[in-house]
Amino acid sequence: MQINCGVVGVGYLGSHHARIYSELDKAHLVGVFDLNFERAREVAHRFHCEAFENVEALAKQCHAISVVTPTTTHAEVALQLLGLGCHLLIEKPLCVTLSEAEKVAKMADSCGRYVQVGHIEHYNPVTSFLETHVNEPRYITADRLAPFSPRGTDVGVVLDLMIHDLGIVLQLVNAAIESIEAVGVSVLSMGEDIANARIRFKNGCIANFNASRVSLKKVREIRVFQPNKYLSLDFMDQRGHLLYKEGLELKKEEVPLHKEEPLKVELGDFIDCILKTHQPKINGWVARSTLAVALQITDLIRQGIRE
Ligand code: NAD
């Protein structure tokens, strides 16, 4: 059985959603919609589907739709599509405020539709490895740096980039937060472009996050320190090392990872949730919790800037 799929917003990332739906066996790409109709036509032509002139017409023919519009529009687009009866994959961050996020999650529950949120690193083989090897995290560092692009600057760097690492670390540590400290500055956009945050968890674990979208190079790395063991992994190259103590020596082993395209795994999982009728692992409520921490960090940074 195939699920009829569509994409709303086919800019940079939406065109990849369209490509992947056109490749997945269990999906049938019906069409795309974008406020920029020329762009919709170009993407539809590339992936052999229809460019729709309005969102209602696309929704009528689809069971599942990806919302890949700018973040500030997610709530409005998502609420309309849920009202039209579609299951949704909404790109991260879910929304820009907690009240918007709650409205979307509640509406999904009340109309019996699934909302999965595009926290893509949860579908990276690096995260699967961490999930099976991290059992007593004491200290974590996560670095995510990217070259500047005006895309995504409708939100600050915490909601744009750091939120990926926040989602992973909150899940790995799985403990209540004791305190958060954060600093950041804006360099090229109106919001924060560089941010540094430290979260202390009630179980004693400390996590440090660095995010920048004013970097010459792209970096997506995480290090997790546990008693007698240390993991260093790269989300981008999908490789890394496990270092562990043996006697008085520190041994280093390459981590065996099977490389995969995370977006393909994520969209495949979304289709499976619909076919097998189970909640996505990153549903609206899980994404809302991560957003709450990201917004708290953003507030702390902005208070610091005002002082
Ligand atoms: P983009 O600017 O390249 O594309 C956005 C597209 O949406 C544009 O073509 C625009 O015309 C269209 N659009 C705007 N408002 C619309 C509306 N109301 N209805 C229909 N179309 C509309 O942006 P992008 O970089 O593709 O980012 C889109 C979303 O994806 C953002 O929320 C961003 O945070 C997210 N994103 C996630 C990741 C990830 O790693 N998961 C990576 C990049 C972007």
Coordinates of C-alpha atoms and ligand atoms in Angstrom, one line a residue:
M1 CA 0.0 0.0 0.0
Q2 CA 1.2 3.5 -0.8
I3 CA 0.4 6.7 1.1
N4 CA -0.5 9.8 -1.1
C5 CA 2.0 12.6 -0.1
G6 CA 2.4 16.2 -0.8
V7 CA 4.8 19.0 0.2
V8 CA 3.9 22.6 1.1
G9 CA 6.9 24.9 0.7
V10 CA 9.4 23.6 -1.8
G11 CA 12.3 25.9 -1.2
Y12 CA 15.7 24.4 -0.3
L13 CA 14.6 21.7 2.1
G14 CA 11.1 21.1 0.7
S15 CA 12.5 20.1 -2.7
H16 CA 14.4 17.3 -0.8
H17 CA 11.2 16.2 0.9
A18 CA 9.6 16.0 -2.6
R19 CA 12.6 14.0 -4.0
I20 CA 12.4 11.5 -1.2
Y21 CA 8.6 11.0 -1.4
S22 CA 9.1 10.3 -5.1
E23 CA 11.7 7.7 -4.2
L24 CA 10.1 5.8 -1.3
D25 CA 8.3 2.6 -2.2
K26 CA 5.5 3.2 0.4
A27 CA 4.8 6.8 -0.8
H28 CA 3.3 8.3 -3.8
L29 CA 4.2 12.0 -4.4
V30 CA 0.9 13.6 -5.6
G31 CA 2.1 17.2 -5.8
V32 CA 3.5 20.3 -4.2
F33 CA 2.3 23.8 -3.3
D34 CA 4.4 26.9 -2.8
L35 CA 3.4 30.6 -2.6
N36 CA 6.0 31.0 -5.4
F37 CA 4.1 29.1 -8.1
E38 CA 7.1 29.1 -10.5
R39 CA 9.2 27.3 -7.9
A40 CA 6.3 24.8 -7.3
R41 CA 6.2 24.2 -11.1
E42 CA 9.9 23.7 -11.3
V43 CA 10.0 21.2 -8.4
A44 CA 6.9 19.4 -9.7
H45 CA 8.5 19.0 -13.1
R46 CA 11.7 17.6 -11.6
F47 CA 9.9 15.0 -9.5
H48 CA 7.0 14.1 -11.9
C49 CA 4.1 15.4 -9.9
E50 CA 1.5 18.2 -10.0
A51 CA 2.1 21.8 -8.9
F52 CA -1.1 22.8 -7.1
E53 CA -2.5 26.4 -7.2
N54 CA -3.8 26.2 -3.6
V55 CA -3.2 24.2 -0.5
E56 CA -6.9 22.9 -0.2
A57 CA -6.7 21.2 -3.6
L58 CA -3.4 19.5 -2.6
A59 CA -4.7 18.4 0.8
K60 CA -7.9 16.9 -0.8
Q61 CA -5.7 14.4 -2.7
C62 CA -3.1 13.6 0.1
H63 CA -3.1 11.6 3.3
A64 CA 0.2 13.0 4.4
I65 CA 1.9 16.4 3.9
S66 CA 5.3 17.9 4.8
V67 CA 5.2 21.5 5.9
V68 CA 8.5 23.0 4.9
T69 CA 7.7 26.7 4.9
P70 CA 9.6 29.3 7.0
T71 CA 9.2 28.6 10.7
T72 CA 7.1 31.7 11.4
T73 CA 4.4 30.2 9.1
H74 CA 4.3 26.6 10.5
A75 CA 1.4 27.1 12.9
E76 CA -0.9 28.7 10.5
V77 CA -0.1 26.2 7.6
A78 CA -0.3 23.2 10.0
L79 CA -3.6 24.1 11.6
Q80 CA -5.1 24.6 8.2
L81 CA -3.9 21.2 6.9
L82 CA -4.9 19.4 10.1
G83 CA -8.4 20.9 9.6
L84 CA -8.3 19.4 6.1
G85 CA -7.6 16.0 7.5
C86 CA -3.9 15.4 6.7
H87 CA -1.1 13.8 8.8
L88 CA 1.8 16.2 9.0
L89 CA 5.6 16.1 9.0
I90 CA 6.4 19.6 10.2
E91 CA 9.9 20.8 9.8
K92 CA 11.8 21.8 12.9
P93 CA 11.4 24.0 14.9
L94 CA 7.7 23.1 15.3
C95 CA 6.7 26.7 15.9
V96 CA 8.0 30.0 17.2
T97 CA 6.0 30.1 20.5
L98 CA 4.9 27.5 23.0
S99 CA 1.2 28.5 22.6
E100 CA 1.4 27.8 18.8
A101 CA 3.1 24.5 19.4
E102 CA 0.5 23.4 21.9
K103 CA -2.4 24.4 19.6
V104 CA -0.9 22.3 16.8
A105 CA -0.2 19.3 19.1
K106 CA -3.8 19.5 20.6
M107 CA -5.4 19.8 17.3
A108 CA -3.6 16.8 16.0
D109 CA -4.8 14.8 19.0
S110 CA -8.4 16.0 18.7
C111 CA -8.7 15.3 15.1
G112 CA -6.9 11.9 15.3
R113 CA -4.0 12.9 12.9
Y114 CA -0.2 12.4 13.5
V115 CA 2.2 15.2 13.7
Q116 CA 5.9 14.3 13.3
V117 CA 8.4 17.1 13.7
G118 CA 11.6 17.2 11.6
H119 CA 14.2 16.8 14.3
I120 CA 16.3 15.0 11.7
E121 CA 19.3 14.1 13.9
H122 CA 17.0 11.6 15.8
Y123 CA 17.2 9.6 12.5
N124 CA 21.0 9.9 12.1
P125 CA 22.9 6.6 12.7
V126 CA 25.1 8.6 15.1
T127 CA 22.0 9.0 17.4
S128 CA 21.1 5.3 17.2
F129 CA 24.7 4.5 18.3
L130 CA 24.5 7.0 21.2
E131 CA 21.2 5.6 22.3
T132 CA 22.7 2.2 22.7
H133 CA 26.1 3.2 24.2
V134 CA 25.2 6.2 26.5
N135 CA 24.0 5.0 29.9
E136 CA 25.7 7.2 32.4
P137 CA 26.5 10.6 30.8
R138 CA 28.4 13.0 33.1
Y139 CA 29.5 15.7 30.6
I140 CA 28.5 16.4 27.1
T141 CA 29.6 19.0 24.5
A142 CA 27.7 19.6 21.3
D143 CA 29.0 21.9 18.6
R144 CA 27.0 22.9 15.6
L145 CA 28.5 25.6 13.3
A146 CA 27.3 26.6 9.8
P147 CA 28.2 29.2 7.2
F148 CA 25.9 32.2 7.1
S149 CA 22.7 31.9 4.9
P150 CA 19.7 34.3 5.0
R151 CA 17.5 31.2 5.0
G152 CA 16.4 30.3 8.6
T153 CA 17.1 33.8 10.0
D154 CA 13.4 34.3 10.7
V155 CA 14.4 32.7 14.0
G156 CA 17.6 32.9 16.1
V157 CA 20.4 30.4 16.0
V158 CA 19.1 28.5 19.0
L159 CA 15.8 27.6 17.3
D160 CA 17.6 27.2 13.9
L161 CA 20.6 25.0 14.8
M162 CA 21.1 24.4 18.6
I163 CA 17.6 22.8 18.8
H164 CA 18.9 19.7 17.0
D165 CA 21.4 19.1 19.8
L166 CA 19.0 20.0 22.6
G167 CA 16.6 17.3 21.4
I168 CA 19.3 14.7 21.3
V169 CA 20.8 15.6 24.7
L170 CA 17.5 15.9 26.5
Q171 CA 16.7 12.4 25.3
L172 CA 20.1 10.9 26.2
V173 CA 20.3 12.4 29.7
N174 CA 16.6 11.8 30.4
A175 CA 16.6 13.8 33.7
A176 CA 15.0 17.0 34.9
I177 CA 16.9 20.3 34.3
E178 CA 18.4 22.0 37.3
S179 CA 19.6 25.2 35.7
I180 CA 20.4 26.9 32.4
E181 CA 23.0 29.6 31.6
A182 CA 23.3 31.1 28.2
V183 CA 25.0 33.9 26.2
G184 CA 24.9 34.9 22.6
V185 CA 25.3 37.7 20.1
S186 CA 23.9 38.8 16.8
V187 CA 26.4 39.4 14.1
L188 CA 24.7 39.4 10.7
S189 CA 21.0 39.0 11.3
M190 CA 18.5 40.6 13.7
G191 CA 18.4 37.6 16.0
E192 CA 21.2 35.7 17.8
D193 CA 23.8 34.2 15.3
I194 CA 26.1 32.8 17.9
A195 CA 25.0 31.1 21.1
N196 CA 26.5 29.2 24.0
A197 CA 24.4 27.4 26.6
R198 CA 25.1 25.2 29.6
I199 CA 22.5 23.0 31.1
R200 CA 22.9 21.3 34.5
F201 CA 20.7 18.3 35.0
K202 CA 19.4 17.1 38.4
N203 CA 21.3 13.8 37.9
G204 CA 24.6 15.7 37.9
C205 CA 25.2 15.6 34.1
I206 CA 26.4 18.9 32.5
A207 CA 25.9 19.7 28.8
N208 CA 27.5 22.5 26.9
F209 CA 26.1 23.6 23.6
N210 CA 27.8 25.9 21.0
A211 CA 26.0 27.0 17.9
S212 CA 27.0 29.5 15.2
R213 CA 25.7 30.4 11.8
V214 CA 28.6 32.7 11.2
S215 CA 31.3 30.1 10.6
L216 CA 33.5 29.4 7.6
K217 CA 33.2 25.7 8.1
K218 CA 30.3 23.4 8.9
V219 CA 30.6 21.4 12.1
R220 CA 28.1 19.0 13.8
E221 CA 29.9 17.2 16.6
I222 CA 29.0 15.7 19.9
R223 CA 31.2 14.3 22.7
V224 CA 29.8 12.3 25.6
F225 CA 31.9 11.5 28.7
Q226 CA 31.0 8.7 31.0
P227 CA 33.0 6.9 33.7
N228 CA 36.0 5.3 32.0
K229 CA 34.7 5.9 28.5
Y230 CA 34.4 8.8 26.0
L231 CA 32.5 9.0 22.7
S232 CA 33.3 11.5 20.0
L233 CA 30.9 11.5 17.0
D234 CA 30.3 13.5 13.9
F235 CA 26.7 13.8 12.7
M236 CA 27.7 15.2 9.3
D237 CA 30.3 12.5 8.4
Q238 CA 28.4 9.8 10.4
R239 CA 31.6 8.5 12.0
G240 CA 33.4 8.8 15.3
H241 CA 35.4 7.1 18.0
L242 CA 34.9 5.4 21.2
L243 CA 37.7 5.8 23.7
Y244 CA 37.8 3.7 26.8
K245 CA 40.2 2.9 29.7
E246 CA 41.9 -0.5 29.8
G247 CA 44.3 -0.8 32.7
L248 CA 46.2 2.4 32.6
E249 CA 45.8 3.0 28.9
L250 CA 43.2 4.8 26.8
K251 CA 42.1 2.6 23.9
K252 CA 40.6 4.1 20.7
E253 CA 38.1 2.3 18.5
E254 CA 36.4 3.5 15.3
V255 CA 32.6 3.4 15.8
P256 CA 31.0 1.0 13.2
L257 CA 28.3 3.1 11.6
H258 CA 26.2 2.3 8.5
K259 CA 25.8 5.6 6.6
E260 CA 22.3 6.6 5.8
E261 CA 20.5 9.8 4.5
P262 CA 18.7 10.9 7.8
L263 CA 15.9 12.7 5.9
K264 CA 15.1 9.5 4.0
V265 CA 14.9 7.5 7.2
E266 CA 12.8 10.2 8.9
L267 CA 10.2 10.4 6.0
G268 CA 10.2 6.6 5.8
D269 CA 9.4 6.4 9.5
F270 CA 6.6 9.0 9.1
I271 CA 5.0 6.9 6.4
D272 CA 5.4 3.8 8.6
C273 CA 3.6 5.5 11.5
I274 CA 0.6 6.2 9.3
L275 CA 0.6 2.7 7.8
K276 CA 1.0 1.0 11.2
T277 CA -1.1 3.6 13.1
H278 CA 1.4 4.5 15.8
Q279 CA 2.6 7.9 17.1
P280 CA 5.8 9.2 15.7
K281 CA 8.7 9.1 18.1
I282 CA 9.1 12.9 17.8
N283 CA 5.5 14.0 17.9
G284 CA 4.1 17.5 18.6
W285 CA 4.4 17.1 22.4
V286 CA 8.0 15.9 22.3
A287 CA 9.0 18.7 20.0
R288 CA 7.1 21.2 22.2
S289 CA 9.3 20.1 25.2
T290 CA 12.5 20.7 23.2
L291 CA 11.1 24.0 21.9
A292 CA 10.4 25.1 25.6
V293 CA 14.1 24.7 26.4
A294 CA 15.2 26.4 23.2
L295 CA 13.0 29.4 24.0
Q296 CA 14.3 29.5 27.6
I297 CA 17.8 29.7 26.2
T298 CA 16.8 32.4 23.7
D299 CA 15.2 34.5 26.5
L300 CA 18.3 34.2 28.7
I301 CA 20.5 35.4 25.8
R302 CA 18.2 38.3 25.1
Q303 CA 18.1 39.4 28.7
G304 CA 21.9 39.3 28.7
I305 CA 22.0 41.5 25.6
R306 CA 19.7 44.1 27.2
E307 CA 21.7 44.4 30.4
Ligands
NAD1 P1 13.4 28.2 2.0 O1 13.2 29.7 2.2 O2 14.4 27.7 1.1 O3 11.9 27.6 1.5 C1 10.7 28.0 2.1 C2 9.7 27.9 0.9 O4 8.4 28.1 1.5 C3 9.9 29.0 -0.1 O5 9.9 28.4 -1.4 C4 8.6 29.9 0.0 O6 8.1 30.5 -1.2 C5 7.6 28.9 0.6 N1 6.5 29.5 1.4 C6 6.6 30.6 2.3 N2 5.4 30.7 3.0 C7 4.6 29.8 2.4 C8 3.2 29.4 2.7 N3 2.5 30.0 3.6 N4 2.7 28.4 2.0 C9 3.4 27.8 1.0 N5 4.7 28.1 0.7 C10 5.3 29.0 1.4 O7 13.5 27.7 3.5 P2 14.2 26.2 3.9 O8 15.6 26.4 4.2 O9 13.8 25.2 3.0 O10 13.5 26.1 5.4 C11 12.1 25.7 5.5 C12 11.9 25.1 6.9 O11 12.7 23.9 7.0 C13 12.2 26.0 8.1 O12 11.3 25.8 9.1 C14 13.6 25.5 8.5 O13 13.8 25.7 9.9 C15 13.5 24.0 8.2 N6 14.8 23.4 7.9 C16 15.1 22.3 8.6 C17 16.4 21.7 8.4 C18 16.7 20.4 9.2 O14 17.9 20.1 9.4 N7 15.7 19.6 9.6 C19 17.3 22.2 7.5 C20 16.9 23.3 6.8 C21 15.6 23.9 7.0

